[in-house]
Amino acid sequence: MHSDNEPYTSAMFPLSAVVFPSTALPMRIFEPRYQQLMSDLLTGDDELQFAISPIVRGREVGGGDERLEVATMCRLAQVMVQPTGEYTFLALGQRRVRVIEWLDDDPYPQAVVIDATESDALPAMADIAHEINRVEKVLIQLGAEVPDHLPLVDGEERLAAFRLAGMVPISDLDRQAILLSNDPSDRLRRFSQALDDLEAVLKFREP
């Protein structure tokens, strides 16, 4: 992490999904330019980090997409190279970064980024507990596995919305709005509103 909060250059991976800090996403790399990114990271970057930039409009393959101005710095884990040359791995979300300038794709996207600032305002634990209870009910409705406990403890309130949003199928627009927010309390409010919408959809589907 760049503790002095100075801009730095990072490899970027535009993706149609949002990866939040403290969450993980399984990935498979087959496009040649991103295979080159993986090779460069594995041979030259001790931190094994790159940033995933959510795509606002366009497609992942071929370029020409519009990207969100906030991305998530991720660390590689469980990297495997397939006989076809494809890479599979887990992208572990570390922190939010703000894109200052996109650089030329050479051969893969790169950008000048800076670690995103965070408000000191934290959501109340009672509000977090309320949203946890709602998420558990939604998971039951979806027939999904409900964890014995959600990994939210004192001192990590700023991550609450990220972790909860990573557990339920809210919309990409809602995910992007949560990632954009610098305020942990605002993020939880945005998540709560997104969960309202999801609950309404599930209620509509009830027989």
mmCIF file of C-alpha atoms in Angstrom:
data_model
loop_
_atom_site.group_PDB
_atom_site.id
_atom_site.type_symbol
_atom_site.label_atom_id
_atom_site.label_comp_id
_atom_site.label_asym_id
_atom_site.label_seq_id
_atom_site.Cartn_x
_atom_site.Cartn_y
_atom_site.Cartn_z
ATOM 1 C CA MET A 1 0.000 0.000 0.000
ATOM 2 C CA HIS A 2 1.213 3.488 -0.827
ATOM 3 C CA SER A 3 1.015 5.046 2.625
ATOM 4 C CA ASP A 4 2.260 8.424 1.437
ATOM 5 C CA ASN A 5 -0.832 8.570 -0.801
ATOM 6 C CA GLU A 6 1.107 9.606 -3.875
ATOM 7 C CA PRO A 7 -0.121 8.676 -7.369
ATOM 8 C CA TYR A 8 1.342 5.501 -8.846
ATOM 9 C CA THR A 9 0.938 3.393 -11.977
ATOM 10 C CA SER A 10 -1.033 0.167 -11.798
ATOM 11 C CA ALA A 11 -2.014 -2.584 -14.199
ATOM 12 C CA MET A 12 -5.783 -2.487 -14.670
ATOM 13 C CA PHE A 13 -8.402 -5.106 -15.492
ATOM 14 C CA PRO A 14 -11.726 -3.646 -16.709
ATOM 15 C CA LEU A 15 -14.487 -6.033 -15.662
ATOM 16 C CA SER A 16 -18.272 -6.101 -15.881
ATOM 17 C CA ALA A 17 -18.404 -7.136 -12.210
ATOM 18 C CA VAL A 18 -17.548 -5.170 -9.055
ATOM 19 C CA VAL A 19 -15.015 -6.530 -6.585
ATOM 20 C CA PHE A 20 -15.182 -4.898 -3.156
ATOM 21 C CA PRO A 21 -12.367 -4.528 -0.640
ATOM 22 C CA SER A 22 -12.340 -7.553 1.719
ATOM 23 C CA THR A 23 -14.185 -9.755 -0.796
ATOM 24 C CA ALA A 24 -12.889 -12.302 -3.325
ATOM 25 C CA LEU A 25 -13.753 -13.101 -6.932
ATOM 26 C CA PRO A 26 -12.746 -16.274 -8.841
ATOM 27 C CA MET A 27 -11.380 -15.295 -12.260
ATOM 28 C CA ARG A 28 -10.328 -16.968 -15.488
ATOM 29 C CA ILE A 29 -7.999 -15.205 -17.934
ATOM 30 C CA PHE A 30 -8.022 -16.230 -21.601
ATOM 31 C CA GLU A 31 -7.478 -12.979 -23.567
ATOM 32 C CA PRO A 32 -3.799 -12.750 -24.683
ATOM 33 C CA ARG A 33 -3.177 -9.232 -23.355
ATOM 34 C CA TYR A 34 -4.379 -10.223 -19.895
ATOM 35 C CA GLN A 35 -2.367 -13.408 -20.016
ATOM 36 C CA GLN A 36 0.591 -11.063 -20.526
ATOM 37 C CA LEU A 37 -0.553 -9.043 -17.502
ATOM 38 C CA MET A 38 -0.558 -12.203 -15.412
ATOM 39 C CA SER A 39 2.886 -13.197 -16.654
ATOM 40 C CA ASP A 40 4.253 -9.732 -15.837
ATOM 41 C CA LEU A 41 2.755 -9.790 -12.339
ATOM 42 C CA LEU A 42 4.056 -13.252 -11.545
ATOM 43 C CA THR A 43 7.582 -12.501 -12.748
ATOM 44 C CA GLY A 44 8.058 -8.903 -11.694
ATOM 45 C CA ASP A 45 5.679 -7.731 -8.973
ATOM 46 C CA ASP A 46 6.362 -8.942 -5.445
ATOM 47 C CA GLU A 47 2.980 -7.605 -4.293
ATOM 48 C CA LEU A 48 1.090 -9.420 -7.093
ATOM 49 C CA GLN A 49 -1.400 -6.573 -7.257
ATOM 50 C CA PHE A 50 -3.528 -5.075 -10.003
ATOM 51 C CA ALA A 51 -6.744 -3.041 -10.006
ATOM 52 C CA ILE A 52 -10.158 -4.203 -11.196
ATOM 53 C CA SER A 53 -12.069 -1.346 -12.813
ATOM 54 C CA PRO A 54 -15.845 -1.817 -13.164
ATOM 55 C CA ILE A 55 -17.144 -1.287 -16.701
ATOM 56 C CA VAL A 56 -19.969 1.248 -16.916
ATOM 57 C CA ARG A 57 -20.682 0.694 -20.624
ATOM 58 C CA GLY A 58 -19.247 -1.673 -23.196
ATOM 59 C CA ARG A 59 -17.730 -5.142 -23.119
ATOM 60 C CA GLU A 60 -14.771 -6.744 -21.387
ATOM 61 C CA VAL A 61 -13.260 -8.223 -24.551
ATOM 62 C CA GLY A 62 -11.655 -6.017 -27.185
ATOM 63 C CA GLY A 63 -11.544 -2.680 -25.363
ATOM 64 C CA GLY A 64 -13.553 0.458 -26.187
ATOM 65 C CA ASP A 65 -15.400 0.334 -22.869
ATOM 66 C CA GLU A 66 -16.312 3.127 -20.429
ATOM 67 C CA ARG A 67 -14.877 2.565 -16.966
ATOM 68 C CA LEU A 68 -15.755 3.700 -13.455
ATOM 69 C CA GLU A 69 -13.418 6.293 -11.955
ATOM 70 C CA VAL A 70 -12.959 4.195 -8.809
ATOM 71 C CA ALA A 71 -11.393 0.728 -8.925
ATOM 72 C CA THR A 72 -10.428 -1.942 -6.400
ATOM 73 C CA MET A 73 -6.795 -2.885 -5.894
ATOM 74 C CA CYS A 74 -6.633 -6.679 -5.749
ATOM 75 C CA ARG A 75 -4.042 -9.278 -4.816
ATOM 76 C CA LEU A 76 -3.575 -12.557 -6.645
ATOM 77 C CA ALA A 77 -4.127 -15.824 -4.788
ATOM 78 C CA GLN A 78 -4.401 -19.507 -5.748
ATOM 79 C CA VAL A 79 -2.992 -18.906 -9.228
ATOM 80 C CA MET A 80 -3.079 -21.881 -11.607
ATOM 81 C CA VAL A 81 -2.000 -22.088 -15.245
ATOM 82 C CA GLN A 82 -4.128 -24.386 -17.377
ATOM 83 C CA PRO A 83 -2.747 -26.522 -20.260
ATOM 84 C CA THR A 84 -4.518 -24.123 -22.643
ATOM 85 C CA GLY A 85 -2.491 -21.194 -21.281
ATOM 86 C CA GLU A 86 -5.459 -19.789 -19.396
ATOM 87 C CA TYR A 87 -4.971 -18.546 -15.840
ATOM 88 C CA THR A 88 -7.387 -19.177 -12.998
ATOM 89 C CA PHE A 89 -7.035 -17.389 -9.670
ATOM 90 C CA LEU A 90 -8.771 -15.549 -6.861
ATOM 91 C CA ALA A 91 -8.780 -11.758 -6.916
ATOM 92 C CA LEU A 92 -8.720 -10.595 -3.285
ATOM 93 C CA GLY A 93 -10.034 -7.048 -2.913
ATOM 94 C CA GLN A 94 -7.650 -4.890 -0.855
ATOM 95 C CA ARG A 95 -8.599 -1.198 -1.081
ATOM 96 C CA ARG A 96 -10.301 1.392 -3.260
ATOM 97 C CA VAL A 97 -8.235 3.504 -5.654
ATOM 98 C CA ARG A 98 -9.250 6.509 -7.718
ATOM 99 C CA VAL A 99 -8.166 6.685 -11.352
ATOM 100 C CA ILE A 100 -6.327 9.901 -12.194
ATOM 101 C CA GLU A 101 -5.356 9.105 -15.775
ATOM 102 C CA TRP A 102 -5.727 6.165 -18.109
ATOM 103 C CA LEU A 103 -2.551 5.271 -20.000
ATOM 104 C CA ASP A 104 -2.220 3.564 -23.372
ATOM 105 C CA ASP A 105 -2.897 -0.171 -23.453
ATOM 106 C CA ASP A 106 0.614 -1.592 -23.862
ATOM 107 C CA PRO A 107 -0.484 -4.328 -24.275
ATOM 108 C CA TYR A 108 -3.003 -4.296 -21.408
ATOM 109 C CA PRO A 109 -4.738 -1.351 -19.673
ATOM 110 C CA GLN A 110 -2.749 0.687 -17.169
ATOM 111 C CA ALA A 111 -3.595 3.826 -15.230
ATOM 112 C CA VAL A 112 -2.192 6.349 -12.801
ATOM 113 C CA VAL A 113 -4.143 5.863 -9.573
ATOM 114 C CA ILE A 114 -4.160 7.126 -6.011
ATOM 115 C CA ASP A 115 -5.497 5.397 -2.910
ATOM 116 C CA ALA A 116 -9.038 6.658 -2.296
ATOM 117 C CA THR A 117 -9.764 8.739 0.787
ATOM 118 C CA GLU A 118 -12.247 7.581 3.414
ATOM 119 C CA SER A 119 -14.570 9.519 5.711
ATOM 120 C CA ASP A 120 -14.152 8.926 9.439
ATOM 121 C CA ALA A 121 -17.919 8.507 9.859
ATOM 122 C CA LEU A 122 -18.710 4.877 10.671
ATOM 123 C CA PRO A 123 -22.118 3.184 10.680
ATOM 124 C CA ALA A 124 -23.551 2.190 14.047
ATOM 125 C CA MET A 125 -23.166 -1.464 14.980
ATOM 126 C CA ALA A 126 -26.933 -1.621 15.572
ATOM 127 C CA ASP A 127 -27.522 -0.584 11.948
ATOM 128 C CA ILE A 128 -25.019 -3.174 10.732
ATOM 129 C CA ALA A 129 -26.705 -5.875 12.831
ATOM 130 C CA HIS A 130 -30.063 -4.934 11.305
ATOM 131 C CA GLU A 131 -28.698 -5.317 7.771
ATOM 132 C CA ILE A 132 -27.037 -8.619 8.676
ATOM 133 C CA ASN A 133 -30.409 -9.942 9.827
ATOM 134 C CA ARG A 134 -31.999 -8.838 6.543
ATOM 135 C CA VAL A 135 -29.230 -10.457 4.493
ATOM 136 C CA GLU A 136 -29.671 -13.756 6.332
ATOM 137 C CA LYS A 137 -33.408 -13.732 5.530
ATOM 138 C CA VAL A 138 -32.735 -12.935 1.863
ATOM 139 C CA LEU A 139 -30.205 -15.766 1.614
ATOM 140 C CA ILE A 140 -32.787 -18.169 3.029
ATOM 141 C CA GLN A 141 -35.341 -16.954 0.462
ATOM 142 C CA LEU A 142 -32.796 -17.496 -2.302
ATOM 143 C CA GLY A 143 -32.022 -20.995 -1.062
ATOM 144 C CA ALA A 144 -28.396 -19.990 -0.571
ATOM 145 C CA GLU A 145 -26.095 -21.144 2.186
ATOM 146 C CA VAL A 146 -26.255 -18.937 5.267
ATOM 147 C CA PRO A 147 -22.900 -18.672 7.066
ATOM 148 C CA ASP A 148 -22.803 -19.411 10.789
ATOM 149 C CA HIS A 149 -21.696 -15.840 11.330
ATOM 150 C CA LEU A 150 -20.865 -12.941 9.074
ATOM 151 C CA PRO A 151 -17.291 -11.647 9.382
ATOM 152 C CA LEU A 152 -18.161 -8.245 10.827
ATOM 153 C CA VAL A 153 -16.492 -7.232 14.069
ATOM 154 C CA ASP A 154 -15.802 -4.022 15.956
ATOM 155 C CA GLY A 155 -13.172 -1.985 14.180
ATOM 156 C CA GLU A 156 -14.227 -3.137 10.709
ATOM 157 C CA GLU A 157 -17.458 -1.160 10.404
ATOM 158 C CA ARG A 158 -16.125 0.631 7.335
ATOM 159 C CA LEU A 159 -16.121 -2.710 5.478
ATOM 160 C CA ALA A 160 -19.676 -3.693 6.426
ATOM 161 C CA ALA A 161 -21.426 -2.571 3.232
ATOM 162 C CA PHE A 162 -18.722 -4.151 1.076
ATOM 163 C CA ARG A 163 -18.984 -7.530 2.770
ATOM 164 C CA LEU A 164 -22.776 -7.570 2.811
ATOM 165 C CA ALA A 165 -23.051 -6.416 -0.814
ATOM 166 C CA GLY A 166 -20.734 -9.237 -1.801
ATOM 167 C CA MET A 167 -23.194 -11.801 -0.437
ATOM 168 C CA VAL A 168 -26.431 -10.946 -2.259
ATOM 169 C CA PRO A 169 -27.374 -10.343 -5.934
ATOM 170 C CA ILE A 170 -27.975 -6.601 -5.951
ATOM 171 C CA SER A 171 -27.673 -4.735 -9.261
ATOM 172 C CA ASP A 172 -24.371 -3.698 -10.846
ATOM 173 C CA LEU A 173 -25.440 -0.042 -10.619
ATOM 174 C CA ASP A 174 -25.976 -0.418 -6.876
ATOM 175 C CA ARG A 175 -22.604 -2.134 -6.510
ATOM 176 C CA GLN A 176 -20.890 0.663 -8.408
ATOM 177 C CA ALA A 177 -22.593 3.313 -6.262
ATOM 178 C CA ILE A 178 -21.410 1.569 -3.094
ATOM 179 C CA LEU A 179 -17.844 1.340 -4.412
ATOM 180 C CA LEU A 180 -17.850 5.025 -5.396
ATOM 181 C CA SER A 181 -18.838 6.258 -1.935
ATOM 182 C CA ASN A 182 -16.081 7.524 0.373
ATOM 183 C CA ASP A 183 -18.379 7.412 3.427
ATOM 184 C CA PRO A 184 -18.835 4.048 5.221
ATOM 185 C CA SER A 185 -22.171 5.185 6.694
ATOM 186 C CA ASP A 186 -23.399 6.299 3.282
ATOM 187 C CA ARG A 187 -22.279 2.979 1.813
ATOM 188 C CA LEU A 188 -24.415 1.089 4.318
ATOM 189 C CA ARG A 189 -27.401 3.323 3.517
ATOM 190 C CA ARG A 190 -26.934 2.661 -0.189
ATOM 191 C CA PHE A 191 -26.692 -1.058 0.477
ATOM 192 C CA SER A 192 -29.870 -0.939 2.573
ATOM 193 C CA GLN A 193 -31.724 0.746 -0.301
ATOM 194 C CA ALA A 194 -30.408 -1.847 -2.761
ATOM 195 C CA LEU A 195 -31.562 -4.608 -0.423
ATOM 196 C CA ASP A 196 -35.016 -2.985 -0.334
ATOM 197 C CA ASP A 197 -35.175 -3.406 -4.110
ATOM 198 C CA LEU A 198 -34.017 -7.018 -3.949
ATOM 199 C CA GLU A 199 -36.564 -7.853 -1.244
ATOM 200 C CA ALA A 200 -39.308 -6.301 -3.398
ATOM 201 C CA VAL A 201 -38.305 -8.484 -6.353
ATOM 202 C CA LEU A 202 -38.294 -11.616 -4.190
ATOM 203 C CA LYS A 203 -41.698 -10.747 -2.749
ATOM 204 C CA PHE A 204 -43.086 -10.247 -6.272
ATOM 205 C CA ARG A 205 -41.842 -13.716 -7.247
ATOM 206 C CA GLU A 206 -43.573 -15.422 -4.329
ATOM 207 C CA PRO A 207 -46.365 -17.784 -5.441
#
